[in-house]
Structures are given as structure tokens and as C-alpha cells.
Amino acid sequence: VQLQASGGGLVQAGGSLRLSCAASGQPFSPYTVAWFRQAPGKEREFVAAVRGSGGTTHYADSVKGRFTMSRDNAKSTVFLQMNSLRPEETAVYYCAARRGLILSALRSSNEYHSWGQGTQVTVSS
């Protein structure tokens, strides 16, 4: 599956952004899709995921209550609504996908086979 991320931009601290990840090439509904982010000089870190089977969502502790991930299988698109953004969340945000991903593996970037190109999110203080 091919992924195209969009929606990044510059926002002030406390503001909101909505990222989108559009998929093509394969039936979308069986895929687990996740968002990761990578700041300069830092490791890529898990942000959120939505499973293909059942559509359950999972979040990093640092974003719980502020970020919401959702999917529209009819449009082969997932969304990440980010509220109350913080300057330390400035990073390139990537979407990733894989079929048949078990629950214990969904937070590991190494488990994903397909990646979007990334979208820059900059949060100013």
C-alpha cells in the first residue's frame, strides 16, 4: 500500500492541526495504520495507531487526551487530530501501515512495511 501524508504546518503552542494519511494500491480496511514522529537528533517515536481489525485506537501516553486518531475506510484515509500542541512536539510526522500486525507490535516502527513521506509539524512557543 502506498501512503501520502499531509496536513502539517506551523501552529502556536496550544493550537491544533489535523493530519491526513491517504492510502492507495490495496484494500485499506485490513491495515493497521500508525503515526510516528521524529524530531531532529532524536529517535522516531510512536504517536498513535488504529487497528485494521476492529478499529481500536492506541496512543502514546504523552498524547492521550489531546490527540485523536480515526479512519475512514471508504476514503482509505486516516486522520490524526492534534489539540493543545506543545513546542516539543515539533517533528516530522510519518504515517505507516501493515496488515496483520499483532497488538504487542504496533508501537514498533520496525514492524511497519509501508511508510508515507512525512509532513512537518512546527509548534512555536
Short mmCIF file of N, CA and C in Angstrom, two decimals, residues 50-113:
data_model
loop_
_atom_site.label_atom_id
_atom_site.label_comp_id
_atom_site.label_asym_id
_atom_site.label_seq_id
_atom_site.Cartn_x
_atom_site.Cartn_y
_atom_site.Cartn_z
N VAL A 50 -4.28 2.98 14.72
CA VAL A 50 -5.64 2.45 14.64
C VAL A 50 -5.56 1.10 13.94
N ARG A 51 -6.14 0.09 14.56
CA ARG A 51 -6.03 -1.25 14.02
C ARG A 51 -7.00 -1.45 12.87
N GLY A 52 -6.61 -2.37 11.99
CA GLY A 52 -7.49 -2.71 10.89
C GLY A 52 -8.65 -3.56 11.35
N SER A 53 -8.37 -4.48 12.24
CA SER A 53 -9.42 -5.36 12.75
C SER A 53 -10.05 -4.72 13.98
N GLY A 54 -11.27 -4.24 13.82
CA GLY A 54 -11.97 -3.64 14.95
C GLY A 54 -11.82 -2.15 15.07
N GLY A 55 -10.76 -1.60 14.50
CA GLY A 55 -10.61 -0.15 14.52
C GLY A 55 -10.26 0.46 15.86
N THR A 56 -9.73 -0.35 16.78
CA THR A 56 -9.36 0.20 18.07
C THR A 56 -8.16 1.14 17.93
N THR A 57 -8.11 2.14 18.78
CA THR A 57 -7.04 3.13 18.73
C THR A 57 -6.13 2.98 19.94
N HIS A 58 -4.88 3.37 19.73
CA HIS A 58 -3.86 3.25 20.77
C HIS A 58 -2.99 4.50 20.69
N TYR A 59 -2.61 5.02 21.86
CA TYR A 59 -1.88 6.29 21.90
C TYR A 59 -0.66 6.19 22.80
N ALA A 60 0.34 6.97 22.45
CA ALA A 60 1.44 7.18 23.38
C ALA A 60 0.90 7.94 24.58
N ASP A 61 1.46 7.66 25.75
CA ASP A 61 0.98 8.33 26.96
C ASP A 61 1.06 9.85 26.84
N SER A 62 2.07 10.33 26.15
CA SER A 62 2.29 11.78 26.07
C SER A 62 1.21 12.51 25.28
N VAL A 63 0.42 11.80 24.48
CA VAL A 63 -0.59 12.47 23.65
C VAL A 63 -2.01 12.11 24.04
N LYS A 64 -2.17 11.18 24.96
CA LYS A 64 -3.52 10.77 25.37
C LYS A 64 -4.32 11.96 25.87
N GLY A 65 -5.55 12.05 25.43
CA GLY A 65 -6.42 13.14 25.83
C GLY A 65 -6.29 14.38 24.96
N ARG A 66 -5.25 14.44 24.14
CA ARG A 66 -5.06 15.62 23.27
C ARG A 66 -5.13 15.25 21.80
N PHE A 67 -4.69 14.06 21.43
CA PHE A 67 -4.69 13.60 20.05
C PHE A 67 -5.79 12.55 19.87
N THR A 68 -6.40 12.57 18.70
CA THR A 68 -7.42 11.57 18.36
C THR A 68 -7.16 11.05 16.96
N MET A 69 -7.06 9.75 16.85
CA MET A 69 -6.84 9.13 15.54
C MET A 69 -8.13 8.46 15.09
N SER A 70 -8.42 8.57 13.81
CA SER A 70 -9.62 7.95 13.26
C SER A 70 -9.34 7.49 11.84
N ARG A 71 -10.23 6.66 11.32
CA ARG A 71 -10.04 6.18 9.95
C ARG A 71 -11.37 6.21 9.21
N ASP A 72 -11.28 6.45 7.90
CA ASP A 72 -12.43 6.39 7.02
C ASP A 72 -12.07 5.38 5.94
N ASN A 73 -12.51 4.15 6.12
CA ASN A 73 -12.12 3.10 5.18
C ASN A 73 -12.68 3.33 3.78
N ALA A 74 -13.83 3.97 3.69
CA ALA A 74 -14.41 4.26 2.38
C ALA A 74 -13.52 5.19 1.57
N LYS A 75 -12.79 6.06 2.28
CA LYS A 75 -11.89 7.01 1.61
C LYS A 75 -10.44 6.58 1.72
N SER A 76 -10.19 5.42 2.33
CA SER A 76 -8.83 4.91 2.51
C SER A 76 -7.92 5.96 3.15
N THR A 77 -8.42 6.58 4.17
CA THR A 77 -7.70 7.69 4.81
C THR A 77 -7.80 7.57 6.32
N VAL A 78 -6.70 7.89 6.99
CA VAL A 78 -6.71 8.03 8.44
C VAL A 78 -6.40 9.47 8.78
N PHE A 79 -6.83 9.87 9.97
CA PHE A 79 -6.66 11.24 10.42
C PHE A 79 -6.05 11.24 11.81
N LEU A 80 -5.29 12.28 12.08
CA LEU A 80 -4.78 12.50 13.43
C LEU A 80 -5.11 13.93 13.81
N GLN A 81 -6.09 14.09 14.68
CA GLN A 81 -6.44 15.40 15.19
C GLN A 81 -5.56 15.69 16.39
N MET A 82 -4.79 16.76 16.32
CA MET A 82 -3.85 17.10 17.37
C MET A 82 -4.26 18.43 18.00
N ASN A 83 -4.60 18.37 19.27
CA ASN A 83 -5.00 19.57 20.00
C ASN A 83 -3.99 19.88 21.10
N SER A 84 -4.01 21.10 21.57
CA SER A 84 -3.12 21.53 22.65
C SER A 84 -1.68 21.18 22.35
N LEU A 85 -1.23 21.51 21.17
CA LEU A 85 0.12 21.17 20.75
C LEU A 85 1.17 21.91 21.56
N ARG A 86 2.30 21.25 21.72
CA ARG A 86 3.41 21.77 22.53
C ARG A 86 4.63 21.97 21.66
N PRO A 87 5.49 22.92 22.00
CA PRO A 87 6.70 23.14 21.18
C PRO A 87 7.56 21.89 21.03
N GLU A 88 7.62 21.07 22.07
CA GLU A 88 8.46 19.87 21.99
C GLU A 88 7.88 18.81 21.05
N GLU A 89 6.70 19.06 20.53
CA GLU A 89 6.11 18.13 19.56
C GLU A 89 6.44 18.51 18.11
N THR A 90 7.28 19.50 17.97
CA THR A 90 7.79 19.84 16.65
C THR A 90 8.59 18.66 16.11
N ALA A 91 8.21 18.19 14.92
CA ALA A 91 8.82 16.99 14.35
C ALA A 91 8.26 16.78 12.95
N VAL A 92 8.88 15.84 12.26
CA VAL A 92 8.28 15.31 11.04
C VAL A 92 7.39 14.13 11.45
N TYR A 93 6.16 14.18 11.02
CA TYR A 93 5.20 13.14 11.36
C TYR A 93 5.03 12.21 10.15
N TYR A 94 5.16 10.91 10.42
CA TYR A 94 5.06 9.90 9.37
C TYR A 94 3.89 8.98 9.64
N CYS A 95 3.18 8.59 8.59
CA CYS A 95 2.20 7.52 8.75
C CYS A 95 2.81 6.23 8.19
N ALA A 96 2.41 5.11 8.77
CA ALA A 96 2.93 3.81 8.40
C ALA A 96 1.81 2.80 8.47
N ALA A 97 1.93 1.72 7.70
CA ALA A 97 0.85 0.73 7.64
C ALA A 97 1.40 -0.67 7.48
N ARG A 98 0.61 -1.59 7.98
CA ARG A 98 0.94 -3.00 7.81
C ARG A 98 -0.32 -3.83 8.06
N ARG A 99 -0.45 -4.91 7.31
CA ARG A 99 -1.53 -5.86 7.54
C ARG A 99 -1.09 -6.87 8.59
N GLY A 100 -2.05 -7.34 9.34
CA GLY A 100 -1.79 -8.47 10.22
C GLY A 100 -0.86 -8.18 11.37
N LEU A 101 -0.85 -6.94 11.83
CA LEU A 101 0.07 -6.56 12.91
C LEU A 101 -0.55 -6.92 14.25
N ILE A 102 0.20 -7.66 15.05
CA ILE A 102 -0.34 -8.04 16.36
C ILE A 102 -0.26 -6.86 17.31
N LEU A 103 -1.10 -6.90 18.32
CA LEU A 103 -1.25 -5.77 19.24
C LEU A 103 0.07 -5.39 19.89
N SER A 104 0.85 -6.37 20.29
CA SER A 104 2.08 -6.09 21.02
C SER A 104 3.14 -5.43 20.15
N ALA A 105 2.96 -5.44 18.83
CA ALA A 105 3.99 -4.91 17.93
C ALA A 105 3.64 -3.55 17.34
N LEU A 106 2.44 -3.06 17.58
CA LEU A 106 2.01 -1.90 16.82
C LEU A 106 2.73 -0.61 17.18
N ARG A 107 3.44 -0.57 18.31
CA ARG A 107 4.18 0.64 18.69
C ARG A 107 5.61 0.65 18.18
N SER A 108 6.01 -0.40 17.48
CA SER A 108 7.38 -0.52 17.00
C SER A 108 7.48 -0.13 15.53
N SER A 109 8.27 0.88 15.22
CA SER A 109 8.39 1.33 13.84
C SER A 109 8.97 0.24 12.93
N ASN A 110 9.77 -0.65 13.50
CA ASN A 110 10.40 -1.71 12.70
C ASN A 110 9.39 -2.69 12.13
N GLU A 111 8.18 -2.72 12.70
CA GLU A 111 7.17 -3.69 12.28
C GLU A 111 6.38 -3.24 11.05
N TYR A 112 6.51 -2.01 10.65
CA TYR A 112 5.69 -1.47 9.56
C TYR A 112 6.40 -1.57 8.23
N HIS A 113 5.66 -1.96 7.21
CA HIS A 113 6.25 -2.19 5.89
C HIS A 113 6.09 -1.01 4.95
#
